[in-house]
mmCIF file of C-alpha atoms in Angstrom:
data_model
loop_
_atom_site.group_PDB
_atom_site.id
_atom_site.type_symbol
_atom_site.label_atom_id
_atom_site.label_comp_id
_atom_site.label_asym_id
_atom_site.label_seq_id
_atom_site.Cartn_x
_atom_site.Cartn_y
_atom_site.Cartn_z
ATOM 1 C CA MET A 1 133.732 79.843 46.012
ATOM 2 C CA ILE A 2 130.883 79.572 48.527
ATOM 3 C CA ILE A 3 128.077 82.136 48.493
ATOM 4 C CA LYS A 4 125.482 82.317 51.258
ATOM 5 C CA ARG A 5 122.424 84.503 51.355
ATOM 6 C CA ALA A 6 120.185 85.009 54.359
ATOM 7 C CA VAL A 7 116.779 85.569 52.790
ATOM 8 C CA SER A 8 113.866 87.701 53.946
ATOM 9 C CA SER A 9 110.951 89.302 52.132
ATOM 10 C CA ARG A 10 112.806 92.605 51.638
ATOM 11 C CA GLN A 11 116.521 91.902 51.646
ATOM 12 C CA LEU A 12 119.315 89.402 51.067
ATOM 13 C CA GLU A 13 122.293 89.198 53.418
ATOM 14 C CA VAL A 14 125.236 88.042 51.294
ATOM 15 C CA VAL A 15 128.569 86.487 52.298
ATOM 16 C CA MET A 16 131.083 85.101 49.777
ATOM 17 C CA LEU A 17 133.895 82.838 50.985
ATOM 18 C CA THR A 18 136.652 80.897 49.292
ATOM 19 C CA SER A 19 137.209 77.254 50.166
ATOM 20 C CA GLU A 20 140.031 78.479 52.447
ATOM 21 C CA LYS A 21 137.465 80.602 54.358
ATOM 22 C CA THR A 22 138.769 83.898 52.971
ATOM 23 C CA ASN A 23 135.993 86.476 53.101
ATOM 24 C CA LEU A 24 135.678 87.958 49.598
ATOM 25 C CA PHE A 25 132.486 89.934 49.903
ATOM 26 C CA LYS A 26 129.673 90.778 52.291
ATOM 27 C CA ALA A 27 126.714 93.063 51.767
ATOM 28 C CA THR A 28 123.003 93.578 52.231
ATOM 29 C CA VAL A 29 121.013 93.936 49.020
ATOM 30 C CA SER A 30 117.313 94.191 48.223
ATOM 31 C CA ASN A 31 115.342 91.037 47.479
ATOM 32 C CA ASP A 32 114.435 92.041 43.927
ATOM 33 C CA LEU A 33 115.937 92.078 40.448
ATOM 34 C CA ILE A 34 118.252 94.973 41.332
ATOM 35 C CA GLY A 35 119.669 93.135 44.361
ATOM 36 C CA VAL A 36 120.217 89.789 42.655
ATOM 37 C CA SER A 37 121.765 91.510 39.649
ATOM 38 C CA GLU A 38 124.317 93.092 41.983
ATOM 39 C CA ILE A 39 125.165 89.653 43.402
ATOM 40 C CA LYS A 40 125.448 88.238 39.883
ATOM 41 C CA LYS A 41 127.917 90.995 38.932
ATOM 42 C CA GLN A 42 130.077 90.185 41.952
ATOM 43 C CA ILE A 43 130.079 86.477 41.080
ATOM 44 C CA LEU A 44 131.137 87.146 37.497
ATOM 45 C CA ASP A 45 133.846 89.607 38.606
ATOM 46 C CA PHE A 46 135.324 87.190 41.143
ATOM 47 C CA GLN A 47 135.182 84.294 38.707
ATOM 48 C CA SER A 48 137.021 86.349 36.114
ATOM 49 C CA LYS A 49 139.693 87.222 38.684
ATOM 50 C CA TYR A 50 140.158 83.882 40.509
ATOM 51 C CA GLN A 51 138.885 81.237 38.032
ATOM 52 C CA PHE A 52 137.162 79.085 40.652
ATOM 53 C CA SER A 53 136.691 75.420 39.756
ATOM 54 C CA LYS A 54 133.401 75.268 41.631
ATOM 55 C CA ILE A 55 130.849 77.861 42.753
ATOM 56 C CA VAL A 56 128.073 76.955 45.185
ATOM 57 C CA LEU A 57 125.300 79.421 45.987
ATOM 58 C CA GLY A 58 123.121 78.437 48.913
ATOM 59 C CA MET A 59 120.245 79.904 50.863
ATOM 60 C CA GLU A 60 117.913 78.772 53.593
ATOM 61 C CA ALA A 61 114.446 77.592 52.631
ATOM 62 C CA THR A 62 112.527 80.615 53.908
ATOM 63 C CA SER A 63 108.996 79.993 52.738
ATOM 64 C CA ILE A 64 108.251 81.846 49.486
ATOM 65 C CA TYR A 65 111.052 84.402 49.884
ATOM 66 C CA SER A 66 113.829 82.172 48.524
ATOM 67 C CA PHE A 67 111.879 81.134 45.429
ATOM 68 C CA HIS A 68 112.542 84.083 43.098
ATOM 69 C CA PRO A 69 116.255 84.576 43.857
ATOM 70 C CA ALA A 70 116.901 80.824 43.648
ATOM 71 C CA PHE A 71 115.323 80.565 40.221
ATOM 72 C CA PHE A 72 117.027 83.735 39.024
ATOM 73 C CA PHE A 73 120.470 82.307 39.739
ATOM 74 C CA LYS A 74 119.552 78.851 38.492
ATOM 75 C CA GLU A 75 118.202 80.024 35.136
ATOM 76 C CA ASP A 76 120.555 82.908 34.355
ATOM 77 C CA GLN A 77 122.453 81.997 31.177
ATOM 78 C CA GLU A 78 125.749 83.640 32.143
ATOM 79 C CA LEU A 79 125.788 81.864 35.486
ATOM 80 C CA LYS A 80 124.832 78.562 33.858
ATOM 81 C CA ALA A 81 128.015 78.847 31.817
ATOM 82 C CA LEU A 82 129.955 78.828 35.109
ATOM 83 C CA LYS A 83 128.095 75.664 36.188
ATOM 84 C CA LEU A 84 126.919 77.495 39.294
ATOM 85 C CA GLN A 85 125.308 75.103 41.767
ATOM 86 C CA VAL A 86 122.250 76.498 43.559
ATOM 87 C CA VAL A 87 121.059 74.734 46.725
ATOM 88 C CA VAL A 88 118.305 75.411 49.245
ATOM 89 C CA ILE A 89 119.114 74.295 52.786
ATOM 90 C CA ASN A 90 116.947 73.232 55.721
ATOM 91 C CA PRO A 91 117.281 76.035 58.340
ATOM 92 C CA ARG A 92 117.344 73.483 61.177
ATOM 93 C CA SER A 93 120.551 71.953 59.874
ATOM 94 C CA THR A 94 122.354 75.257 59.522
ATOM 95 C CA LYS A 95 121.132 76.469 62.927
ATOM 96 C CA ARG A 96 122.588 73.409 64.649
ATOM 97 C CA TYR A 97 125.896 74.004 62.879
ATOM 98 C CA LYS A 98 126.033 77.707 63.781
ATOM 99 C CA ASP A 99 125.084 77.116 67.436
ATOM 100 C CA VAL A 100 128.254 75.053 67.919
ATOM 101 C CA PHE A 101 130.379 78.150 67.312
ATOM 102 C CA GLU A 102 128.222 81.196 67.991
ATOM 103 C CA ASP A 103 125.631 82.264 70.596
ATOM 104 C CA ASN A 104 124.693 85.592 69.013
ATOM 105 C CA LYS A 105 122.205 85.855 66.189
ATOM 106 C CA THR A 106 122.168 88.418 63.396
ATOM 107 C CA ASP A 107 121.550 88.008 59.672
ATOM 108 C CA ARG A 108 125.226 88.738 58.991
ATOM 109 C CA ILE A 109 126.420 86.106 61.498
ATOM 110 C CA ASP A 110 123.914 83.595 60.140
ATOM 111 C CA ALA A 111 125.061 84.255 56.581
ATOM 112 C CA TYR A 112 128.720 83.681 57.489
ATOM 113 C CA TYR A 113 128.169 80.376 59.289
ATOM 114 C CA ILE A 114 125.835 79.061 56.618
ATOM 115 C CA ALA A 115 128.481 79.845 54.007
ATOM 116 C CA ASP A 116 130.913 77.963 56.254
ATOM 117 C CA TYR A 117 128.418 75.089 56.456
ATOM 118 C CA LEU A 118 128.272 74.938 52.668
ATOM 119 C CA SER A 119 132.061 74.853 52.459
ATOM 120 C CA ILE A 120 132.184 71.457 54.204
ATOM 121 C CA GLY A 121 129.884 69.982 51.576
ATOM 122 C CA ARG A 122 126.970 68.949 53.808
ATOM 123 C CA TYR A 123 124.292 69.994 51.327
ATOM 124 C CA SER A 124 122.711 67.424 49.035
ATOM 125 C CA VAL A 125 119.439 68.634 47.533
ATOM 126 C CA GLY A 126 119.173 71.416 44.970
ATOM 127 C CA ILE A 127 116.090 73.339 43.945
ATOM 128 C CA VAL A 128 113.477 71.915 41.594
ATOM 129 C CA LYS A 129 114.744 72.605 38.078
ATOM 130 C CA HIS A 130 111.675 72.916 35.866
ATOM 131 C CA GLU A 131 108.754 75.246 36.307
ATOM 132 C CA GLU A 132 106.236 72.460 35.536
ATOM 133 C CA TYR A 133 106.958 71.010 38.984
ATOM 134 C CA GLN A 134 106.600 74.422 40.617
ATOM 135 C CA ALA A 135 103.303 74.977 38.786
ATOM 136 C CA LEU A 136 102.055 71.623 40.036
ATOM 137 C CA GLN A 137 103.327 72.403 43.531
ATOM 138 C CA ARG A 138 101.275 75.605 43.691
ATOM 139 C CA LEU A 139 98.161 73.557 42.926
ATOM 140 C CA THR A 140 98.840 70.548 45.179
ATOM 141 C CA ARG A 141 99.893 72.655 48.156
ATOM 142 C CA SER A 142 96.773 74.790 47.780
ATOM 143 C CA ARG A 143 94.699 71.614 47.622
ATOM 144 C CA PHE A 144 96.370 70.397 50.806
ATOM 145 C CA GLU A 145 95.558 73.644 52.648
ATOM 146 C CA ILE A 146 91.955 73.735 51.407
ATOM 147 C CA THR A 147 91.515 70.088 52.399
ATOM 148 C CA LYS A 148 92.668 71.005 55.917
ATOM 149 C CA SER A 149 90.135 73.844 55.978
ATOM 150 C CA LEU A 150 87.440 71.458 54.760
ATOM 151 C CA THR A 151 88.295 69.041 57.567
ATOM 152 C CA ARG A 152 88.019 71.833 60.153
ATOM 153 C CA ALA A 153 84.669 72.960 58.700
ATOM 154 C CA LYS A 154 83.352 69.400 58.918
ATOM 155 C CA GLN A 155 84.484 69.132 62.542
ATOM 156 C CA HIS A 156 82.643 72.349 63.430
ATOM 157 C CA PHE A 157 79.579 71.125 61.546
ATOM 158 C CA LEU A 158 79.576 67.863 63.533
ATOM 159 C CA GLU A 159 79.965 69.735 66.826
ATOM 160 C CA ASN A 160 76.868 71.797 66.100
ATOM 161 C CA LEU A 161 74.976 68.848 64.648
ATOM 162 C CA TYR A 162 75.461 67.134 68.006
ATOM 163 C CA TYR A 163 73.373 69.859 69.635
ATOM 164 C CA LYS A 164 70.608 69.327 67.106
ATOM 165 C CA VAL A 165 70.650 65.554 66.480
ATOM 166 C CA ASN A 166 73.245 64.017 68.758
ATOM 167 C CA LYS A 167 72.739 60.416 67.584
ATOM 168 C CA LEU A 168 73.461 61.308 63.955
ATOM 169 C CA ALA A 169 76.568 63.240 64.957
ATOM 170 C CA THR A 170 77.923 60.239 66.875
ATOM 171 C CA GLY A 171 77.490 57.763 64.017
ATOM 172 C CA ALA A 172 74.222 56.033 64.903
ATOM 173 C CA LEU A 173 73.724 55.064 61.255
ATOM 174 C CA GLU A 174 76.016 52.190 60.362
ATOM 175 C CA ASN A 175 77.909 52.281 57.070
ATOM 176 C CA SER A 176 76.834 55.849 56.393
ATOM 177 C CA SER A 177 78.607 59.143 56.936
ATOM 178 C CA VAL A 178 76.899 62.415 57.697
ATOM 179 C CA PHE A 179 79.031 63.831 54.883
ATOM 180 C CA SER A 180 78.018 61.336 52.224
ATOM 181 C CA ALA A 181 76.357 63.237 49.367
ATOM 182 C CA THR A 182 72.877 61.898 50.142
ATOM 183 C CA MET A 183 72.965 62.377 53.911
ATOM 184 C CA PHE A 184 74.535 65.824 53.756
ATOM 185 C CA ASP A 185 71.963 66.968 51.209
ATOM 186 C CA LEU A 186 69.181 65.539 53.344
ATOM 187 C CA ILE A 187 70.337 67.091 56.628
ATOM 188 C CA THR A 188 70.987 70.519 55.134
ATOM 189 C CA GLY A 189 68.043 70.554 52.718
ATOM 190 C CA GLU A 190 64.693 72.297 52.875
ATOM 191 C CA LEU A 191 63.067 69.707 55.137
ATOM 192 C CA THR A 192 63.614 70.120 58.872
ATOM 193 C CA ILE A 193 64.821 67.288 61.068
ATOM 194 C CA ASP A 194 61.378 67.021 62.664
ATOM 195 C CA GLU A 195 59.737 66.821 59.234
ATOM 196 C CA LEU A 196 62.074 63.959 58.308
ATOM 197 C CA ALA A 197 61.186 62.170 61.559
ATOM 198 C CA GLN A 198 57.436 62.553 60.967
ATOM 199 C CA MET A 199 57.448 61.674 57.260
ATOM 200 C CA PRO A 200 55.774 58.372 56.324
ATOM 201 C CA LEU A 201 58.419 55.677 56.110
ATOM 202 C CA LYS A 202 57.595 54.902 52.481
ATOM 203 C CA ASP A 203 57.912 58.557 51.452
ATOM 204 C CA LEU A 204 61.260 58.952 53.240
ATOM 205 C CA ALA A 205 62.549 55.759 51.586
ATOM 206 C CA GLU A 206 61.534 57.135 48.184
ATOM 207 C CA LEU A 207 63.238 60.451 48.969
ATOM 208 C CA LEU A 208 66.426 58.650 49.976
ATOM 209 C CA ASN A 209 66.322 56.534 46.849
ATOM 210 C CA LYS A 210 65.858 59.646 44.693
ATOM 211 C CA LYS A 211 68.686 61.599 46.318
ATOM 212 C CA GLY A 212 70.929 58.541 46.310
ATOM 213 C CA HIS A 213 70.215 57.841 42.631
ATOM 214 C CA GLY A 214 69.033 54.345 43.456
ATOM 215 C CA LYS A 215 72.235 53.352 45.271
ATOM 216 C CA PHE A 216 70.519 52.357 48.543
ATOM 217 C CA ALA A 217 70.160 48.569 48.638
ATOM 218 C CA GLN A 218 67.476 48.744 51.383
ATOM 219 C CA PRO A 219 66.112 52.305 51.450
ATOM 220 C CA GLU A 220 63.218 51.503 53.804
ATOM 221 C CA LYS A 221 65.567 49.913 56.338
ATOM 222 C CA PHE A 222 67.844 52.935 56.193
ATOM 223 C CA ALA A 223 64.871 55.328 56.454
ATOM 224 C CA LYS A 224 63.685 53.486 59.554
ATOM 225 C CA ALA A 225 67.137 53.711 61.176
ATOM 226 C CA LEU A 226 67.338 57.407 60.320
ATOM 227 C CA GLN A 227 63.995 58.206 61.916
ATOM 228 C CA LYS A 228 64.928 56.164 64.981
ATOM 229 C CA ALA A 229 68.153 58.166 65.385
ATOM 230 C CA ILE A 230 66.280 61.469 65.071
ATOM 231 C CA ARG A 231 63.558 60.488 67.532
ATOM 232 C CA GLY A 232 66.148 59.211 70.025
ATOM 233 C CA SER A 233 68.097 62.471 70.030
ATOM 234 C CA TYR A 234 67.776 65.275 72.580
ATOM 235 C CA ARG A 235 65.475 68.182 71.761
ATOM 236 C CA LEU A 236 66.337 71.884 71.906
ATOM 237 C CA ASP A 237 64.194 74.885 72.753
ATOM 238 C CA LYS A 238 63.360 77.201 69.857
ATOM 239 C CA VAL A 239 65.902 79.950 70.594
ATOM 240 C CA LEU A 240 68.867 77.562 70.760
ATOM 241 C CA ALA A 241 67.553 75.471 67.871
ATOM 242 C CA ASP A 242 67.349 78.539 65.623
ATOM 243 C CA SER A 243 70.904 79.551 66.519
ATOM 244 C CA VAL A 244 72.221 76.067 65.794
ATOM 245 C CA ASP A 245 70.366 75.997 62.456
ATOM 246 C CA ILE A 246 72.055 79.246 61.399
ATOM 247 C CA VAL A 247 75.503 77.931 62.338
ATOM 248 C CA LEU A 248 74.874 74.619 60.562
ATOM 249 C CA SER A 249 73.775 76.495 57.447
ATOM 250 C CA ILE A 250 76.964 78.582 57.461
ATOM 251 C CA TYR A 251 79.236 75.556 57.835
ATOM 252 C CA ALA A 252 77.239 73.622 55.217
ATOM 253 C CA ASN A 253 77.845 76.428 52.717
ATOM 254 C CA GLU A 254 81.517 76.529 53.691
ATOM 255 C CA ILE A 255 81.854 72.773 53.178
ATOM 256 C CA ARG A 256 80.227 72.950 49.744
ATOM 257 C CA ASN A 257 82.441 75.885 48.816
ATOM 258 C CA TYR A 258 85.623 74.014 49.790
ATOM 259 C CA GLN A 259 84.450 70.930 47.915
ATOM 260 C CA GLY A 260 83.893 73.065 44.813
ATOM 261 C CA LEU A 261 87.352 74.618 45.116
ATOM 262 C CA ILE A 262 88.943 71.178 45.406
ATOM 263 C CA LYS A 263 87.169 70.073 42.216
ATOM 264 C CA GLN A 264 88.530 73.141 40.409
ATOM 265 C CA LEU A 265 92.039 72.405 41.628
ATOM 266 C CA ASP A 266 91.750 68.752 40.596
ATOM 267 C CA LYS A 267 90.922 69.806 37.038
ATOM 268 C CA SER A 268 93.922 72.122 36.931
ATOM 269 C CA ILE A 269 96.165 69.433 38.457
ATOM 270 C CA GLU A 270 95.044 66.995 35.770
ATOM 271 C CA LYS A 271 96.088 69.429 33.015
ATOM 272 C CA VAL A 272 99.582 69.898 34.456
ATOM 273 C CA ILE A 273 100.360 66.365 35.546
ATOM 274 C CA THR A 274 99.618 64.787 32.169
ATOM 275 C CA ILE A 275 102.781 66.387 30.727
ATOM 276 C CA LEU A 276 105.035 64.918 33.442
ATOM 277 C CA PRO A 277 106.327 61.370 32.738
ATOM 278 C CA GLU A 278 106.541 60.537 36.451
ATOM 279 C CA SER A 279 102.755 60.548 36.762
ATOM 280 C CA GLN A 280 102.311 57.401 34.676
ATOM 281 C CA ILE A 281 104.928 55.629 36.783
ATOM 282 C CA LEU A 282 103.416 56.515 40.168
ATOM 283 C CA GLU A 283 99.841 55.922 39.083
ATOM 284 C CA SER A 284 100.823 52.394 38.069
ATOM 285 C CA ILE A 285 101.228 51.600 41.789
ATOM 286 C CA PRO A 286 97.914 50.133 43.061
ATOM 287 C CA GLY A 287 96.140 52.655 45.260
ATOM 288 C CA ILE A 288 98.030 55.731 44.068
ATOM 289 C CA GLY A 289 95.725 57.849 41.974
ATOM 290 C CA GLN A 290 96.160 61.225 40.370
ATOM 291 C CA VAL A 291 95.888 63.307 43.561
ATOM 292 C CA TYR A 292 98.545 61.407 45.530
ATOM 293 C CA SER A 293 100.738 61.090 42.451
ATOM 294 C CA ALA A 294 100.566 64.850 41.808
ATOM 295 C CA GLY A 295 101.334 65.704 45.437
ATOM 296 C CA ILE A 296 104.390 63.441 45.534
ATOM 297 C CA ILE A 297 105.749 64.542 42.139
ATOM 298 C CA ALA A 298 105.285 68.232 42.941
ATOM 299 C CA GLU A 299 107.452 67.948 46.056
ATOM 300 C CA VAL A 300 110.052 65.469 44.779
ATOM 301 C CA GLY A 301 110.628 67.081 41.385
ATOM 302 C CA GLN A 302 113.333 65.248 39.449
ATOM 303 C CA ILE A 303 114.378 62.108 41.268
ATOM 304 C CA GLU A 304 117.980 62.863 40.260
ATOM 305 C CA ARG A 305 118.023 65.450 43.041
ATOM 306 C CA PHE A 306 118.434 62.550 45.489
ATOM 307 C CA SER A 307 121.435 60.239 45.449
ATOM 308 C CA ASP A 308 119.555 57.396 47.166
ATOM 309 C CA GLU A 309 116.253 56.547 48.840
ATOM 310 C CA THR A 310 117.473 57.494 52.327
ATOM 311 C CA LYS A 311 118.030 61.070 51.160
ATOM 312 C CA LEU A 312 114.496 61.171 49.828
ATOM 313 C CA ALA A 313 113.134 59.733 53.082
ATOM 314 C CA LYS A 314 115.002 62.314 55.130
ATOM 315 C CA TYR A 315 113.787 65.090 52.836
ATOM 316 C CA ALA A 316 110.217 63.944 53.489
ATOM 317 C CA GLY A 317 110.803 63.755 57.252
ATOM 318 C CA LEU A 318 110.184 59.994 57.245
ATOM 319 C CA ALA A 319 113.292 59.218 59.243
ATOM 320 C CA TRP A 320 113.700 58.191 62.861
ATOM 321 C CA ARG A 321 116.164 59.373 65.475
ATOM 322 C CA GLN A 322 118.424 56.665 66.837
ATOM 323 C CA HIS A 323 118.842 56.417 70.633
ATOM 324 C CA GLN A 324 121.870 54.264 71.426
ATOM 325 C CA SER A 325 124.605 54.455 74.028
ATOM 326 C CA GLY A 326 126.975 51.589 74.840
ATOM 327 C CA ASN A 327 124.896 48.419 75.005
ATOM 328 C CA PHE A 328 121.635 50.322 75.317
ATOM 329 C CA LYS A 329 119.407 50.857 72.298
ATOM 330 C CA GLY A 330 116.024 52.563 72.691
ATOM 331 C CA ASP A 331 112.981 50.630 71.477
ATOM 332 C CA GLN A 332 110.971 53.759 70.715
ATOM 333 C CA THR A 333 112.636 55.829 67.996
ATOM 334 C CA PRO A 334 110.689 59.043 67.370
ATOM 335 C CA MET A 335 110.223 60.405 63.874
ATOM 336 C CA THR A 336 112.246 63.519 63.104
ATOM 337 C CA HIS A 337 109.164 65.621 62.128
ATOM 338 C CA SER A 338 111.404 67.777 59.970
ATOM 339 C CA GLY A 339 111.570 67.962 56.215
ATOM 340 C CA ASP A 340 108.841 68.600 53.668
ATOM 341 C CA ASN A 341 105.519 68.229 55.483
ATOM 342 C CA TYR A 342 103.550 68.334 52.212
ATOM 343 C CA LEU A 343 105.514 65.403 50.816
ATOM 344 C CA ARG A 344 105.204 63.529 54.109
ATOM 345 C CA TYR A 345 101.415 64.051 54.068
ATOM 346 C CA TYR A 346 100.974 62.764 50.512
ATOM 347 C CA LEU A 347 103.249 59.756 51.116
ATOM 348 C CA ILE A 348 101.389 58.735 54.273
ATOM 349 C CA GLU A 349 98.003 59.209 52.604
ATOM 350 C CA ALA A 350 99.217 57.182 49.616
ATOM 351 C CA ALA A 351 100.442 54.420 51.942
ATOM 352 C CA GLY A 352 96.998 54.278 53.553
ATOM 353 C CA SER A 353 95.505 53.726 50.119
ATOM 354 C CA VAL A 354 98.108 51.231 48.878
ATOM 355 C CA ILE A 355 97.575 48.860 51.829
ATOM 356 C CA ARG A 356 93.991 48.379 50.642
ATOM 357 C CA TYR A 357 95.194 47.084 47.273
ATOM 358 C CA ASP A 358 98.516 45.328 47.823
ATOM 359 C CA ASP A 359 98.853 42.215 49.990
ATOM 360 C CA THR A 360 102.563 42.680 50.717
ATOM 361 C CA MET A 361 102.176 46.258 51.917
ATOM 362 C CA ARG A 362 99.085 45.356 53.911
ATOM 363 C CA THR A 363 100.929 42.531 55.663
ATOM 364 C CA TYR A 364 103.819 44.876 56.469
ATOM 365 C CA TYR A 365 101.391 47.498 57.827
ATOM 366 C CA GLN A 366 99.629 44.930 60.027
ATOM 367 C CA LYS A 367 102.968 43.700 61.378
ATOM 368 C CA LYS A 368 104.064 47.220 62.329
ATOM 369 C CA TYR A 369 100.641 47.930 63.786
ATOM 370 C CA SER A 370 100.903 44.928 66.113
ATOM 371 C CA GLU A 371 104.424 45.912 67.191
ATOM 372 C CA ALA A 372 103.651 49.538 68.053
ATOM 373 C CA ILE A 373 103.280 50.463 71.721
ATOM 374 C CA ARG A 374 101.740 53.904 71.205
ATOM 375 C CA SER A 375 99.614 55.292 68.337
ATOM 376 C CA PRO A 376 99.762 52.015 66.383
ATOM 377 C CA ARG A 377 97.898 53.211 63.269
ATOM 378 C CA LYS A 378 99.875 56.443 62.990
ATOM 379 C CA ARG A 379 103.223 54.705 63.462
ATOM 380 C CA ALA A 380 102.394 51.776 61.175
ATOM 381 C CA LEU A 381 101.280 54.126 58.390
ATOM 382 C CA ALA A 382 104.453 56.206 58.710
ATOM 383 C CA LEU A 383 106.630 53.085 58.528
ATOM 384 C CA THR A 384 104.639 51.817 55.551
ATOM 385 C CA ALA A 385 105.114 55.181 53.848
ATOM 386 C CA ARG A 386 108.857 54.814 54.434
ATOM 387 C CA LYS A 387 108.728 51.417 52.751
ATOM 388 C CA LEU A 388 106.743 52.948 49.900
ATOM 389 C CA ILE A 389 109.534 55.496 49.369
ATOM 390 C CA ARG A 390 111.854 52.629 48.400
ATOM 391 C CA VAL A 391 109.404 51.529 45.714
ATOM 392 C CA ILE A 392 108.844 55.071 44.435
ATOM 393 C CA TYR A 393 112.563 55.844 44.326
ATOM 394 C CA THR A 394 113.339 52.610 42.481
ATOM 395 C CA LEU A 395 110.625 53.107 39.889
ATOM 396 C CA LEU A 396 111.366 56.775 39.240
ATOM 397 C CA SER A 397 115.132 56.348 39.067
ATOM 398 C CA ARG A 398 114.776 53.399 36.661
ATOM 399 C CA HIS A 399 111.894 54.990 34.722
ATOM 400 C CA GLN A 400 109.886 51.815 35.183
ATOM 401 C CA ILE A 401 106.192 51.069 35.471
ATOM 402 C CA TYR A 402 105.218 49.260 38.676
ATOM 403 C CA GLN A 403 105.547 45.506 38.827
ATOM 404 C CA LYS A 404 104.263 43.644 41.863
ATOM 405 C CA GLU A 405 107.668 42.211 42.721
ATOM 406 C CA GLU A 406 108.880 45.780 43.380
ATOM 407 C CA LEU A 407 106.815 45.836 46.567
ATOM 408 C CA VAL A 408 108.991 43.597 48.724
#
């Protein structure tokens, strides 16, 4: 028996079909315990009557709305006894299937054709089974979103800093970021930019050394470069300068707030990830630390969900469309840009880190970089992340710690 539910925040559109496409049941129920209990009752009644050898319950991945019903059916003890299979499907796949047969769109029509889609066995990935992965996912996805907000805040800060000290905003100081702890504290501290420019060189060097906890190899040289950048920047009149100072202060506070939130999340991530065996495996790969490991594990869940590495790559959206007809084969194969964007982000970020530590992966990245026609860094990193998937899948499926020969 095939069961399909179109999921929204308030209701579930339900269609139940046999493998012969006989329509057993259709209804609209509420998306709450009352509604799912009604569906459960129907499943048990039909199973008692027909004795199905296999029952598949599927729903589209509709943001947070499919989470509770999916876990209800997965964890219910009576349904477990029936070996009910619960799957969550990519809406793009089911839409393409439905559009072949039907132009109209309603929840009832969608539910029918998605049930039909399930009946041909095109699904492959079930929901994450254990709540530890979901707990970790809440943390890593929140970290991802806050990191994006932090990046935007930094961009706005730089835009306004350009008005105030354009040479600092455009990277006049070599080997130093405006957002390094020392520089950020200096720029947003009590001293004004003009006061920094007029300070005796020795005093500024001592201030830098103090704020940098003695990490500056040549503080006087850096202090001299800093004052040169300030003095070479455009000046603002008082009214505009005051406005820019207010905006910079607001974004500085926002940046510090986001940084504090990320630290809190990292502590919580550390508590959860230590109980998952996959973390030790992934963190054994050079360049993959706790953050990248947590992000990947949270999205992948149990590796047994994927029958091979290509399924995992497709799930992450690290797959490329083929363009071939007759003797023609396109040189540029665009990435699908579907799948789990959180997993894709963490894999690509991890690949960018791994190439700094592993010679084989770095050589592969450089080769793909040289071959790319457009966006060489972006494309080379994506291809390297795809290669990294093979390593991750192999290690997780074998329950092995990383050995260098795995990266081939």
